[in-house]
Amino acid sequence: MTLHEIRAAMEPIVRRAGAYVKSAVPVHANEKSGHADLVTEYDVNTQRMLVRELTALLPEANVMGEEEHLSCDVTKGYCFIIDPIDGTTNFVMGFNHSAVSVALLLDGEPVIGMVYNPWAEEFYSAVRGEGAFCNDTPISVRNAPLRECAVTFGTAAYYPPLAHRTARVVDRLITEVVAIRSLGSGALDVCDSARGRCGVYFEFRLCPWDYAAGSLIVTEAGGQITDEHGNPISYTTPGSIVSGGKQACRELIDLLRQIP
Ligand code: 2AM
Ligand code: CA
């Protein structure tokens, strides 16, 4: 199968998963690592549905997923990285701002990325080397200095030292940028940075399933995604994330260095 054929077959699978998540009414959430890290039966069911349909599409692919400790060697051959519901807390609380995120890696590098917010009807996608899209419209990052941008951030609420460092950074930024927002879905935050809603997004700890798909979308949109030091991101271990337009990312990385 060509990448185009795989992409075409993946889209309805991801859209069906999103429609299922949107139709769901979460009645019960369980804690995972702590009181601020939730999971519902819909996270698990959606992932099972995606794994079943994506492996039927590409049987040779390995799969890594957020739920049920689904891990694999992402560095060899094809590998799907799945976040069935990114923004689970938003989902549980009824904020209608969550997404299904699916990346396809080949030998450790993303070649297809899809992030779907079924409430907003925003389907982000990218194929390596072919640009990034929201629905059928090409998207690109905001090329502007930090002070002319909105900045989004994730709170890292589940790691108190990182959460408090985040608050110190926000305290510094709040009077220096156009706007500050925290929206609760890392995958959608990366896509918002890819389409230039925010100039830059940062979070001090995310997992590969949160940003694998978005990472291709933001780079194909002309932007960058690195860790807080400006180093390449990993698809095997959690880490910090800075994504968006190149100038704003550079300026934010400089500022993060000053706020340990
Ligand atoms: P989730 O909704 O799929 O759990 C919000 O700041 C972001 O952090 C979301 O993308 C959320 O993903 C993610 N997140 C939630 N709990 C986390 C944890 N324990 N470690 C890393 N990221 C987490
Ligand atoms: Ca997630």
XYZ file of C-alpha atoms and ligand atoms in Angstrom:
284
model
C 0.000 0.000 0.000
C 1.183 3.521 -0.701
C 1.109 6.194 2.000
C -1.745 7.843 0.127
C -3.785 4.650 0.181
C -3.071 4.195 3.888
C -4.003 7.817 4.609
C -7.266 7.494 2.682
C -8.198 4.324 4.571
C -7.194 5.758 7.972
C -9.386 8.848 7.807
C -12.793 7.091 8.107
C -11.438 4.942 10.947
C -10.322 8.017 12.915
C -13.585 9.829 12.097
C -15.651 6.865 13.340
C -13.647 6.800 16.562
C -14.277 10.532 17.014
C -18.014 10.134 16.374
C -18.133 7.378 18.992
C -16.340 9.570 21.553
C -18.664 12.519 20.818
C -21.768 10.340 21.210
C -20.606 9.006 24.567
C -21.766 10.234 27.938
C -19.051 9.478 30.480
C -20.711 8.346 33.675
C -17.719 7.121 35.570
C -14.048 8.082 35.527
C -11.273 6.209 37.302
C -7.991 7.654 38.530
C -4.825 6.430 36.798
C -1.608 7.863 38.273
C -3.452 10.228 40.651
C -6.532 12.380 41.222
C -5.759 14.613 38.200
C -5.179 11.734 35.731
C -8.475 10.180 34.650
C -9.600 7.336 32.393
C -13.082 6.175 31.335
C -14.454 3.066 29.657
C -14.636 5.170 26.470
C -10.854 5.688 26.396
C -10.393 1.913 26.539
C -13.204 1.043 24.090
C -12.091 3.665 21.570
C -8.518 2.427 21.655
C -9.641 -1.194 21.176
C -11.734 -0.161 18.182
C -8.820 1.786 16.661
C -6.340 -1.040 17.235
C -8.691 -3.579 15.640
C -9.392 -1.473 12.543
C -5.887 -0.050 12.037
C -4.179 -3.444 12.343
C -6.723 -4.904 9.888
C -5.687 -2.103 7.517
C -1.931 -2.586 7.989
C -1.267 -5.996 9.599
C 2.501 -5.552 9.640
C 2.262 -2.454 11.885
C 3.084 -2.449 15.596
C 0.888 -0.413 17.914
C 1.587 1.851 20.888
C -1.389 3.270 22.776
C -2.089 5.285 25.904
C -4.428 2.727 27.460
C -3.847 -0.838 28.645
C -0.036 -0.469 28.610
C 0.077 -1.009 24.853
C 3.725 -0.576 23.922
C 6.047 -1.680 21.136
C 9.374 -0.882 19.491
C 8.509 2.300 17.581
C 11.879 2.489 15.837
C 11.433 -0.379 13.357
C 8.972 -0.719 10.482
C 5.459 0.666 10.674
C 4.042 1.647 14.054
C 0.740 3.315 14.972
C 0.835 5.588 18.034
C -2.689 6.065 19.378
C -4.291 8.379 21.908
C -7.971 7.363 21.848
C -9.138 10.441 23.786
C -6.656 13.231 24.302
C -8.192 15.619 26.794
C -9.887 12.972 28.930
C -10.500 15.451 31.761
C -12.292 17.783 29.317
C -14.317 14.773 28.141
C -15.312 13.821 31.670
C -16.162 17.398 32.641
C -18.111 18.116 29.440
C -15.841 20.795 27.937
C -16.284 19.385 24.398
C -12.593 19.905 23.612
C -10.910 16.541 23.154
C -9.496 14.610 20.226
C -8.626 11.254 18.766
C -4.940 11.244 17.810
C -3.283 8.681 15.532
C 0.223 8.772 14.072
C 1.841 6.289 11.735
C 5.628 6.043 12.085
C 8.010 4.352 9.676
C 11.361 3.389 11.180
C 10.858 5.819 14.052
C 9.725 8.888 12.085
C 6.099 10.024 11.612
C 4.812 9.696 8.043
C 1.077 10.266 8.681
C -0.574 12.276 11.479
C -4.295 12.710 12.227
C -5.929 14.605 15.089
C -9.729 14.848 15.115
C -11.894 17.052 17.337
C -15.433 15.796 16.615
C -17.163 18.633 18.512
C -15.502 21.357 16.435
C -15.569 19.156 13.297
C -11.850 19.857 12.893
C -9.888 17.045 11.288
C -6.147 17.800 11.173
C -3.931 15.687 8.961
C -0.510 15.540 7.382
C 1.470 13.158 5.195
C 5.246 13.617 5.331
C 6.434 16.093 2.711
C 2.935 17.138 1.643
C 1.872 19.931 3.986
C -0.698 20.039 6.759
C -4.453 20.471 6.573
C -7.472 21.188 8.735
C -10.355 19.486 6.966
C -9.377 20.276 3.338
C -7.730 23.626 3.986
C -3.925 23.973 4.105
C -2.689 25.376 7.422
C 0.500 27.138 8.478
C 2.067 28.392 11.667
C 2.073 32.018 12.796
C 5.423 33.569 11.987
C 5.556 36.304 14.617
C 7.590 37.305 17.661
C 6.404 35.962 20.997
C 4.947 39.282 22.135
C 2.566 39.293 19.148
C 1.282 35.783 19.877
C -1.251 33.993 22.021
C 0.478 31.286 24.045
C -1.120 28.017 25.189
C 0.206 25.701 27.841
C -0.564 22.433 29.565
C -0.588 22.465 33.336
C 1.222 19.165 34.095
C -1.151 19.037 37.071
C -0.162 15.441 37.839
C 3.489 16.457 38.626
C 3.422 19.188 41.303
C 7.018 20.471 40.779
C 6.402 20.856 37.040
C 2.954 22.354 37.663
C 4.449 25.056 39.888
C 7.225 25.775 37.385
C 4.506 26.140 34.729
C 2.792 28.703 36.954
C 6.052 30.684 37.268
C 6.433 30.749 33.485
C 2.816 31.844 33.042
C 3.290 34.567 35.667
C 6.138 35.928 33.555
C 4.352 35.627 30.204
C 0.976 36.939 31.232
C 1.783 40.616 30.679
C 4.225 40.031 27.797
C 2.085 38.223 25.195
C -1.264 38.851 23.533
C -3.152 36.137 25.427
C -2.618 33.048 27.542
C -4.865 29.977 27.314
C -4.847 26.484 28.774
C -7.267 24.247 26.918
C -6.590 20.735 28.241
C -5.688 18.678 25.171
C -2.016 18.458 24.234
C -2.825 17.000 20.815
C -5.183 19.884 19.978
C -2.765 22.438 21.457
C -0.054 21.264 19.052
C -2.563 21.556 16.178
C -3.616 25.047 17.337
C 0.064 25.994 17.130
C 0.234 24.412 13.652
C -2.608 26.571 12.353
C -1.406 29.722 14.085
C -4.212 30.187 16.598
C -1.490 30.273 19.183
C 2.013 31.243 18.175
C 3.523 28.717 20.555
C 2.413 25.968 22.940
C 4.405 24.460 25.796
C 3.988 21.711 28.366
C 6.633 20.285 30.694
C 5.619 16.662 30.415
C 3.693 14.856 27.717
C 3.757 11.292 26.433
C 4.465 10.285 22.819
C 0.777 9.496 22.102
C -0.137 13.087 23.033
C 2.124 14.664 20.391
C 3.190 12.018 17.825
C 0.475 12.909 15.284
C 0.615 16.633 16.029
C 4.390 16.710 15.618
C 4.094 15.894 11.911
C 1.196 18.322 11.495
C 3.138 21.264 12.986
C 6.349 20.578 11.068
C 4.388 20.159 7.825
C 2.705 23.487 8.654
C 6.146 25.134 8.582
C 6.744 25.117 12.311
C 8.869 23.218 14.792
C 8.421 20.963 17.779
C 11.222 20.297 20.255
C 11.736 19.761 23.953
C 12.193 22.760 26.255
C 15.927 22.907 25.406
C 15.335 22.953 21.665
C 16.384 19.312 21.271
C 14.530 16.751 19.113
C 11.499 15.084 20.710
C 11.412 11.385 21.496
C 8.720 8.935 20.417
C 9.776 6.423 23.072
C 9.850 8.423 26.315
C 7.818 11.280 27.860
C 9.273 14.773 27.734
C 8.680 18.482 27.560
C 7.206 20.050 24.427
C 7.514 23.460 22.751
C 5.699 23.744 19.402
C 4.718 26.481 16.986
C 6.320 29.135 14.800
C 10.116 29.117 14.779
C 10.720 32.616 16.124
C 8.204 32.337 18.971
C 9.548 28.871 19.892
C 13.100 30.222 20.002
C 12.081 33.112 22.250
C 10.071 30.879 24.575
C 12.932 28.383 24.873
C 15.221 31.283 25.900
C 12.709 32.354 28.534
C 12.274 28.800 29.899
C 16.039 28.653 30.445
C 15.710 31.646 32.803
C 12.934 30.018 34.862
C 14.180 26.729 36.320
P -4.972 12.786 28.262
O -6.174 13.630 28.322
O -4.956 11.849 27.096
O -4.697 12.083 29.568
C -3.295 18.176 29.419
O -2.351 19.003 30.035
C -2.577 17.116 28.627
O -1.801 16.280 29.518
C -3.518 16.188 27.889
O -3.006 16.013 26.602
C -3.486 14.913 28.729
O -3.716 13.758 27.978
C -2.086 14.911 29.245
N -1.922 14.089 30.448
C -2.850 13.742 31.352
N -2.307 12.973 32.337
C -1.003 12.840 32.038
C 0.115 12.186 32.668
N -0.005 11.501 33.798
N 1.331 12.273 32.051
C 1.479 12.982 30.915
N 0.474 13.619 30.289
C -0.745 13.551 30.831
Ca -3.287 12.058 25.888
